[in-house]
Tab-separated table of N, CA and C in Angstrom:
chain	number	residue	atom	x	y	z
V	108	LEU	N	97.042	148.638	33.912
V	108	LEU	CA	96.081	149.449	33.202
V	108	LEU	C	96.571	150.893	33.220
V	109	LEU	N	96.602	151.511	32.097
V	109	LEU	CA	97.051	152.886	31.952
V	109	LEU	C	95.873	153.713	31.468
V	110	VAL	N	95.604	154.847	32.114
V	110	VAL	CA	94.501	155.719	31.714
V	110	VAL	C	95.100	156.952	31.057
V	111	ASN	N	94.668	157.244	29.828
V	111	ASN	CA	95.192	158.411	29.123
V	111	ASN	C	94.410	159.671	29.493
V	112	ALA	N	94.777	160.804	28.910
V	112	ALA	CA	94.183	162.101	29.254
V	112	ALA	C	92.689	162.157	28.949
V	113	ASP	N	92.220	161.343	27.994
V	113	ASP	CA	90.805	161.328	27.639
V	113	ASP	C	89.981	160.426	28.547
V	114	GLY	N	90.632	159.814	29.542
V	114	GLY	CA	89.942	158.917	30.451
V	114	GLY	C	89.784	157.509	29.916
V	115	GLU	N	90.342	157.248	28.735
V	115	GLU	CA	90.267	155.902	28.163
V	115	GLU	C	91.397	155.049	28.720
V	116	SER	N	91.107	153.799	28.957
V	116	SER	CA	92.135	152.911	29.499
V	116	SER	C	92.808	152.119	28.382
V	117	GLU	N	94.073	151.886	28.588
V	117	GLU	CA	94.867	151.102	27.652
V	117	GLU	C	95.662	150.103	28.480
V	118	PRO	N	95.937	148.941	27.911
V	118	PRO	CA	96.760	147.984	28.662
V	118	PRO	C	98.194	148.495	28.794
V	119	LEU	N	98.788	148.247	29.934
V	119	LEU	CA	100.180	148.601	30.175
V	119	LEU	C	100.993	147.315	30.122
V	120	HIS	N	101.986	147.273	29.271
V	120	HIS	CA	102.813	146.091	29.130
V	120	HIS	C	104.123	146.322	29.870
V	121	ALA	N	104.492	145.353	30.692
V	121	ALA	CA	105.722	145.471	31.465
V	121	ALA	C	106.464	144.139	31.451
V	122	SER	N	107.762	144.229	31.474
V	122	SER	CA	108.615	143.045	31.585
V	122	SER	C	109.421	143.174	32.859
V	123	MET	N	109.614	142.051	33.536
V	123	MET	CA	110.437	142.057	34.741
V	123	MET	C	111.621	141.132	34.510
V	124	TRP	N	112.803	141.619	34.885
V	124	TRP	CA	114.020	140.829	34.741
V	124	TRP	C	114.682	140.717	36.104
V	125	ASP	N	115.035	139.512	36.491
V	125	ASP	CA	115.752	139.281	37.739
V	125	ASP	C	117.199	138.964	37.369
V	126	PHE	N	118.105	139.902	37.666
V	126	PHE	CA	119.505	139.698	37.321
V	126	PHE	C	120.224	138.821	38.330
V	127	GLY	N	119.618	138.567	39.470
V	127	GLY	CA	120.149	137.633	40.439
V	127	GLY	C	121.415	138.055	41.150
V	128	GLY	N	122.164	138.983	40.614
V	128	GLY	CA	123.340	139.488	41.302
V	128	GLY	C	124.608	138.673	41.144
V	129	GLN	N	124.558	137.519	40.476
V	129	GLN	CA	125.764	136.721	40.326
V	129	GLN	C	126.724	137.364	39.324
V	130	GLU	N	127.998	137.380	39.683
V	130	GLU	CA	129.011	138.019	38.839
V	130	GLU	C	129.091	137.420	37.439
V	131	VAL	N	128.780	136.150	37.294
V	131	VAL	CA	128.886	135.493	35.995
V	131	VAL	C	127.979	136.168	34.950
V	132	PHE	N	126.927	136.848	35.395
V	132	PHE	CA	125.995	137.500	34.478
V	132	PHE	C	126.285	138.987	34.259
V	133	TYR	N	127.262	139.549	34.928
V	133	TYR	CA	127.524	140.986	34.847
V	133	TYR	C	127.722	141.469	33.409
V	134	SER	N	128.428	140.707	32.598
V	134	SER	CA	128.714	141.157	31.237
V	134	SER	C	127.453	141.238	30.373
V	135	ALA	N	126.403	140.511	30.739
V	135	ALA	CA	125.155	140.544	29.968
V	135	ALA	C	124.236	141.685	30.386
V	136	HIS	N	124.492	142.306	31.513
V	136	HIS	CA	123.599	143.356	32.016
V	136	HIS	C	123.438	144.504	31.032
V	137	VAL	N	124.496	144.855	30.343
V	137	VAL	CA	124.436	145.987	29.417
V	137	VAL	C	123.366	145.773	28.338
V	138	LEU	N	123.033	144.535	28.049
V	138	LEU	CA	122.010	144.237	27.044
V	138	LEU	C	120.600	144.564	27.520
V	139	PHE	N	120.418	144.627	28.837
V	139	PHE	CA	119.077	144.800	29.396
V	139	PHE	C	118.859	146.129	30.107
V	140	ILE	N	119.924	146.789	30.508
V	140	ILE	CA	119.777	148.036	31.258
V	140	ILE	C	119.434	149.168	30.301
V	141	HIS	N	118.326	149.854	30.582
V	141	HIS	CA	117.807	150.886	29.679
V	141	HIS	C	117.244	152.045	30.506
V	142	PRO	N	117.412	153.291	30.047
V	142	PRO	CA	116.928	154.444	30.813
V	142	PRO	C	115.403	154.503	31.006
V	143	LYS	N	114.632	153.802	30.195
V	143	LYS	CA	113.172	153.832	30.338
V	143	LYS	C	112.674	152.702	31.233
V	144	SER	N	113.524	152.278	32.154
V	144	SER	CA	113.174	151.205	33.085
V	144	SER	C	113.142	151.752	34.507
V	145	ILE	N	112.532	151.002	35.379
V	145	ILE	CA	112.554	151.281	36.810
V	145	ILE	C	113.358	150.161	37.447
V	146	TYR	N	114.323	150.501	38.271
V	146	TYR	CA	115.206	149.500	38.870
V	146	TYR	C	114.894	149.305	40.336
V	147	ILE	N	114.761	148.043	40.719
V	147	ILE	CA	114.577	147.677	42.112
V	147	ILE	C	115.832	146.909	42.511
V	148	VAL	N	116.645	147.527	43.370
V	148	VAL	CA	117.883	146.909	43.835
V	148	VAL	C	117.597	146.346	45.226
V	149	VAL	N	117.722	145.032	45.353
V	149	VAL	CA	117.352	144.332	46.585
V	149	VAL	C	118.616	143.830	47.284
V	150	PHE	N	118.680	144.068	48.595
V	150	PHE	CA	119.801	143.565	49.382
V	150	PHE	C	119.258	143.061	50.719
V	151	SER	N	120.085	142.330	51.449
V	151	SER	CA	119.666	141.718	52.703
V	151	SER	C	120.064	142.578	53.904
V	152	LEU	N	119.071	143.063	54.639
V	152	LEU	CA	119.357	143.785	55.883
V	152	LEU	C	119.994	142.842	56.911
V	153	LYS	N	119.614	141.579	56.863
V	153	LYS	CA	120.193	140.585	57.775
V	153	LYS	C	121.709	140.514	57.556
V	154	ASP	N	122.128	140.396	56.296
V	154	ASP	CA	123.562	140.356	55.987
V	154	ASP	C	124.230	141.685	56.335
V	155	TRP	N	123.527	142.777	56.070
V	155	TRP	CA	124.052	144.117	56.335
V	155	TRP	C	124.514	144.254	57.775
V	156	PHE	N	123.711	143.721	58.710
V	156	PHE	CA	124.006	143.873	60.136
V	156	PHE	C	124.681	142.653	60.765
V	157	GLU	N	124.885	141.582	59.983
V	157	GLU	CA	125.437	140.347	60.541
V	157	GLU	C	126.923	140.446	60.893
V	158	SER	N	127.721	141.000	59.992
V	158	SER	CA	129.160	141.105	60.251
V	158	SER	C	129.736	142.241	59.415
V	159	ASN	N	130.925	142.700	59.790
V	159	ASN	CA	131.583	143.765	59.026
V	159	ASN	C	131.881	143.330	57.603
V	160	ILE	N	132.262	142.064	57.425
V	160	ILE	CA	132.582	141.564	56.081
V	160	ILE	C	131.336	141.588	55.198
V	161	LYS	N	130.229	141.037	55.692
V	161	LYS	CA	128.990	141.029	54.906
V	161	LYS	C	128.471	142.446	54.686
V	162	HIS	N	128.666	143.300	55.666
V	162	HIS	CA	128.262	144.699	55.542
V	162	HIS	C	128.990	145.352	54.364
V	163	ARG	N	130.300	145.158	54.305
V	163	ARG	CA	131.082	145.718	53.192
V	163	ARG	C	130.669	145.102	51.854
V	164	GLU	N	130.352	143.801	51.863
V	164	GLU	CA	129.891	143.147	50.633
V	164	GLU	C	128.568	143.749	50.150
V	165	GLU	N	127.650	144.008	51.063
V	165	GLU	CA	126.368	144.611	50.687
V	165	GLU	C	126.568	146.031	50.147
V	166	LEU	N	127.455	146.807	50.771
V	166	LEU	CA	127.756	148.153	50.271
V	166	LEU	C	128.355	148.088	48.867
V	167	ALA	N	129.278	147.149	48.649
V	167	ALA	CA	129.903	146.988	47.329
V	167	ALA	C	128.862	146.564	46.291
V	168	PHE	N	127.941	145.699	46.693
V	168	PHE	CA	126.860	145.253	45.813
V	168	PHE	C	125.998	146.440	45.379
V	169	LEU	N	125.589	147.254	46.358
V	169	LEU	CA	124.778	148.431	46.031
V	169	LEU	C	125.539	149.389	45.124
V	170	GLU	N	126.802	149.621	45.431
V	170	GLU	CA	127.605	150.531	44.613
V	170	GLU	C	127.743	150.012	43.183
V	171	PHE	N	127.951	148.698	43.021
V	171	PHE	CA	128.037	148.115	41.678
V	171	PHE	C	126.766	148.407	40.884
V	172	TRP	N	125.600	148.147	41.500
V	172	TRP	CA	124.349	148.357	40.784
V	172	TRP	C	124.089	149.831	40.503
V	173	PHE	N	124.386	150.693	41.451
V	173	PHE	CA	124.211	152.124	41.213
V	173	PHE	C	125.078	152.575	40.040
V	174	LYS	N	126.330	152.118	40.010
V	174	LYS	CA	127.235	152.493	38.911
V	174	LYS	C	126.745	151.934	37.578
V	175	SER	N	126.282	150.695	37.568
V	175	SER	CA	125.780	150.099	36.325
V	175	SER	C	124.575	150.870	35.795
V	176	ILE	N	123.643	151.165	36.686
V	176	ILE	CA	122.449	151.905	36.270
V	176	ILE	C	122.825	153.310	35.827
V	177	HIS	N	123.715	153.946	36.561
V	177	HIS	CA	124.148	155.302	36.210
V	177	HIS	C	124.869	155.319	34.857
V	178	THR	N	125.648	154.292	34.571
V	178	THR	CA	126.399	154.231	33.313
V	178	THR	C	125.493	153.974	32.118
V	179	TYR	N	124.568	153.017	32.244
V	179	TYR	CA	123.782	152.574	31.091
V	179	TYR	C	122.343	153.087	31.070
V	180	ALA	N	121.868	153.676	32.158
V	180	ALA	CA	120.473	154.112	32.215
V	180	ALA	C	120.348	155.399	33.015
V	181	LYS	N	121.155	156.384	32.673
V	181	LYS	CA	121.153	157.658	33.413
V	181	LYS	C	119.734	158.188	33.597
V	182	GLY	N	119.415	158.554	34.845
V	182	GLY	CA	118.128	159.157	35.143
V	182	GLY	C	117.003	158.185	35.444
V	183	ALA	N	117.245	156.878	35.285
V	183	ALA	CA	116.185	155.899	35.566
V	183	ALA	C	115.917	155.851	37.070
V	184	PRO	N	114.658	155.698	37.458
V	184	PRO	CA	114.329	155.612	38.885
V	184	PRO	C	114.901	154.346	39.512
V	185	ILE	N	115.343	154.469	40.762
V	185	ILE	CA	115.898	153.344	41.505
V	185	ILE	C	115.156	153.219	42.827
V	186	ILE	N	114.687	152.012	43.095
V	186	ILE	CA	114.056	151.699	44.371
V	186	ILE	C	114.971	150.702	45.069
V	187	VAL	N	115.400	151.025	46.269
V	187	VAL	CA	116.270	150.139	47.037
V	187	VAL	C	115.404	149.440	48.081
V	188	VAL	N	115.443	148.102	48.083
V	188	VAL	CA	114.656	147.310	49.018
V	188	VAL	C	115.595	146.510	49.907
V	189	GLY	N	115.492	146.727	51.200
V	189	GLY	CA	116.240	145.940	52.172
V	189	GLY	C	115.339	144.859	52.732
V	190	THR	N	115.637	143.592	52.448
V	190	THR	CA	114.810	142.478	52.910
V	190	THR	C	115.247	142.017	54.301
V	191	HIS	N	114.510	141.107	54.874
V	191	HIS	CA	114.796	140.503	56.175
V	191	HIS	C	114.714	141.513	57.320
V	192	LEU	N	113.833	142.484	57.208
V	192	LEU	CA	113.620	143.452	58.281
V	192	LEU	C	113.247	142.735	59.579
V	193	ASP	N	112.518	141.637	59.425
V	193	ASP	CA	112.067	140.869	60.584
V	193	ASP	C	113.214	140.207	61.345
V	194	ALA	N	114.404	140.118	60.751
V	194	ALA	CA	115.551	139.469	61.406
V	194	ALA	C	116.361	140.441	62.271
V	195	LEU	N	116.012	141.733	62.249
V	195	LEU	CA	116.773	142.723	63.006
V	195	LEU	C	116.305	142.792	64.456
V	196	GLN	N	117.170	143.296	65.331
V	196	GLN	CA	116.853	143.463	66.744
V	196	GLN	C	115.790	144.554	66.902
V	197	VAL	N	114.710	144.227	67.563
V	197	VAL	CA	113.596	145.171	67.725
V	197	VAL	C	114.015	146.420	68.483
V	198	GLY	N	114.820	146.292	69.528
V	198	GLY	CA	115.192	147.429	70.368
V	198	GLY	C	115.988	148.501	69.646
V	199	THR	N	116.747	148.119	68.638
V	199	THR	CA	117.600	149.076	67.922
V	199	THR	C	117.165	149.268	66.474
V	200	LEU	N	115.989	148.750	66.134
V	200	LEU	CA	115.539	148.746	64.748
V	200	LEU	C	115.546	150.129	64.096
V	201	GLU	N	114.917	151.094	64.733
V	201	GLU	CA	114.820	152.422	64.134
V	201	GLU	C	116.196	153.050	63.927
V	202	ALA	N	117.046	152.988	64.934
V	202	ALA	CA	118.393	153.554	64.817
V	202	ALA	C	119.203	152.821	63.753
V	203	ASP	N	119.054	151.490	63.689
V	203	ASP	CA	119.774	150.707	62.683
V	203	ASP	C	119.356	151.103	61.271
V	204	LEU	N	118.053	151.277	61.066
V	204	LEU	CA	117.562	151.638	59.732
V	204	LEU	C	117.963	153.061	59.345
V	205	VAL	N	117.981	153.958	60.294
V	205	VAL	CA	118.441	155.325	60.017
V	205	VAL	C	119.900	155.290	59.580
V	206	GLN	N	120.733	154.542	60.303
V	206	GLN	CA	122.143	154.422	59.948
V	206	GLN	C	122.310	153.757	58.578
V	207	CYS	N	121.538	152.714	58.326
V	207	CYS	CA	121.576	152.026	57.036
V	207	CYS	C	121.228	153.004	55.910
V	208	GLY	N	120.157	153.770	56.093
V	208	GLY	CA	119.751	154.757	55.095
V	208	GLY	C	120.835	155.785	54.834
V	209	LYS	N	121.525	156.210	55.890
V	209	LYS	CA	122.608	157.188	55.724
V	209	LYS	C	123.759	156.600	54.917
V	210	GLU	N	124.088	155.336	55.185
V	210	GLU	CA	125.191	154.706	54.452
V	210	GLU	C	124.836	154.470	52.988
V	211	ILE	N	123.605	154.044	52.726
V	211	ILE	CA	123.168	153.864	51.341
V	211	ILE	C	123.162	155.212	50.632
V	212	SER	N	122.701	156.236	51.323
V	212	SER	CA	122.683	157.580	50.761
V	212	SER	C	124.093	158.045	50.406
V	213	ALA	N	125.065	157.743	51.268
V	213	ALA	CA	126.451	158.136	51.008
V	213	ALA	C	126.980	157.443	49.756
V	214	VAL	N	126.672	156.157	49.598
V	214	VAL	CA	127.101	155.430	48.393
V	214	VAL	C	126.431	156.036	47.163
V	215	ALA	N	125.136	156.276	47.259
V	215	ALA	CA	124.404	156.849	46.126
V	215	ALA	C	124.954	158.225	45.754
V	216	ARG	N	125.287	159.035	46.746
V	216	ARG	CA	125.822	160.370	46.461
V	216	ARG	C	127.205	160.289	45.802
V	217	ARG	N	128.006	159.295	46.203
V	217	ARG	CA	129.307	159.107	45.540
V	217	ARG	C	129.123	158.774	44.067
V	218	VAL	N	128.122	157.953	43.771
V	218	VAL	CA	127.891	157.521	42.392
V	218	VAL	C	127.175	158.593	41.577
V	219	PHE	N	126.087	159.145	42.113
V	219	PHE	CA	125.241	160.065	41.353
V	219	PHE	C	125.579	161.538	41.573
V	220	GLY	N	126.363	161.832	42.592
V	220	GLY	CA	126.708	163.216	42.878
V	220	GLY	C	125.478	164.053	43.148
V	221	ASN	N	125.431	165.239	42.557
V	221	ASN	CA	124.297	166.142	42.799
V	221	ASN	C	123.078	165.798	41.954
V	222	LYS	N	123.104	164.663	41.269
V	222	LYS	CA	121.968	164.246	40.451
V	222	LYS	C	120.969	163.384	41.230
V	223	LEU	N	121.205	163.182	42.505
V	223	LEU	CA	120.313	162.374	43.333
V	223	LEU	C	119.124	163.229	43.754
V	224	SER	N	117.891	162.756	43.485
V	224	SER	CA	116.724	163.614	43.722
V	224	SER	C	116.111	163.482	45.103
V	225	ALA	N	116.393	162.422	45.828
V	225	ALA	CA	115.756	162.252	47.137
V	225	ALA	C	116.779	161.751	48.139
V	226	ILE	N	116.696	162.253	49.334
V	226	ILE	CA	117.538	161.738	50.405
V	226	ILE	C	116.846	160.504	50.957
V	227	ILE	N	117.596	159.453	51.158
V	227	ILE	CA	117.027	158.202	51.631
V	227	ILE	C	116.559	158.343	53.071
V	228	SER	N	115.424	157.763	53.353
V	228	SER	CA	114.954	157.665	54.732
V	228	SER	C	114.453	156.246	54.933
V	229	THR	N	113.959	155.950	56.106
V	229	THR	CA	113.487	154.598	56.365
V	229	THR	C	112.018	154.429	56.030
V	230	CYS	N	111.459	155.355	55.292
V	230	CYS	CA	110.099	155.187	54.815
V	230	CYS	C	110.088	155.489	53.323
V	231	PRO	N	109.084	155.003	52.617
V	231	PRO	CA	109.053	155.238	51.180
V	231	PRO	C	109.073	156.731	50.838
V	232	ILE	N	109.830	157.059	49.823
V	232	ILE	CA	109.921	158.436	49.333
V	232	ILE	C	109.403	158.434	47.900
V	233	SER	N	108.562	159.372	47.565
V	233	SER	CA	108.061	159.428	46.198
V	233	SER	C	109.168	159.888	45.265
V	234	PHE	N	109.030	159.541	43.998
V	234	PHE	CA	110.030	159.928	43.010
V	234	PHE	C	110.059	161.435	42.859
V	235	GLY	N	111.237	161.969	42.619
V	235	GLY	CA	111.399	163.402	42.414
V	235	GLY	C	110.783	163.834	41.103
V	236	SER	N	110.446	165.095	41.009
V	236	SER	CA	109.822	165.599	39.784
V	236	SER	C	110.831	166.248	38.844
V	237	ASP	N	112.061	166.460	39.287
V	237	ASP	CA	113.082	167.085	38.458
V	237	ASP	C	113.710	166.026	37.552
V	238	PRO	N	113.500	166.104	36.218
V	238	PRO	CA	114.013	165.073	35.315
V	238	PRO	C	115.540	165.023	35.231
V	239	SER	N	116.237	166.039	35.732
V	239	SER	CA	117.699	166.028	35.675
V	239	SER	C	118.302	165.287	36.865
V	240	ARG	N	117.454	164.819	37.770
V	240	ARG	CA	117.934	164.107	38.964
V	240	ARG	C	117.484	162.644	38.937
V	241	VAL	N	118.196	161.789	39.672
V	241	VAL	CA	117.887	160.367	39.725
V	241	VAL	C	116.860	160.124	40.830
V	242	PRO	N	115.635	159.672	40.484
V	242	PRO	CA	114.650	159.360	41.509
V	242	PRO	C	115.125	158.169	42.347
V	243	PHE	N	114.953	158.237	43.646
V	243	PHE	CA	115.549	157.260	44.543
V	243	PHE	C	114.677	157.022	45.756
V	244	SER	N	114.459	155.768	46.140
V	244	SER	CA	113.668	155.423	47.316
V	244	SER	C	114.290	154.235	48.038
V	245	PHE	N	114.060	154.131	49.354
V	245	PHE	CA	114.539	153.002	50.152
V	245	PHE	C	113.375	152.444	50.956
V	246	PHE	N	113.139	151.122	50.843
V	246	PHE	CA	112.078	150.436	51.561
V	246	PHE	C	112.650	149.264	52.349
V	247	PRO	N	112.652	149.308	53.679
V	247	PRO	CA	112.977	148.094	54.440
V	247	PRO	C	111.714	147.242	54.565
V	248	VAL	N	111.825	145.933	54.277
V	248	VAL	CA	110.639	145.067	54.276
V	248	VAL	C	110.875	143.761	55.024
V	249	ASN	N	109.792	143.180	55.514
V	249	ASN	CA	109.832	141.845	56.112
V	249	ASN	C	109.817	140.813	55.004
V	250	VAL	N	110.460	139.689	55.237
V	250	VAL	CA	110.469	138.605	54.271
V	250	VAL	C	109.335	137.641	54.544
V	251	LYS	N	109.045	137.413	55.813
V	251	LYS	CA	107.988	136.473	56.178
V	251	LYS	C	106.634	137.020	55.774
V	252	GLY	N	105.816	136.153	55.234
V	252	GLY	CA	104.457	136.536	54.883
V	252	GLY	C	103.482	135.582	55.521
V	253	GLY	N	102.325	136.048	55.839
V	253	GLY	CA	101.314	135.167	56.415
V	253	GLY	C	101.679	134.683	57.792
V	254	HIS	N	101.429	133.425	58.059
V	254	HIS	CA	101.653	132.850	59.375
V	254	HIS	C	102.994	132.157	59.450
V	255	ASP	N	103.658	132.296	60.575
V	255	ASP	CA	104.927	131.618	60.803
V	255	ASP	C	104.610	130.173	61.160
V	256	THR	N	105.107	129.227	60.354
V	256	THR	CA	104.793	127.816	60.562
V	256	THR	C	105.887	127.084	61.305
V	257	THR	N	106.938	127.797	61.765
V	257	THR	CA	108.019	127.111	62.465
V	257	THR	C	107.737	126.932	63.928
């Protein structure tokens, strides 16, 4: 629901596309990536911290998506979601997420340069108000919902 300046409500129409991340679909992405979209880039925190190889793969994945969005949808907001927060070690969770945020921020800065509007942290960041910068947020989330049945 969208409310206009006169206080009248209008329906808001939205489409969601799941690109799935498989390389076989990369060539089709250009058909769907548009600057008037909001991008949610999802990666696995579990894989990020599991091994050096998977860590590098996750960084490469994020860099690919940042470059694709930057190339075909300059200025579109990007929300980065790290899943499997519940799989991380509780004792080092905060330090791990701070380090993760710094590494994602470094990749984003390489791609977007000085056009990045927000520094990543381990809590949600609101979109920047400067239209010349890329709005950016990072959310670490749990995958499990409800009751654990195992």
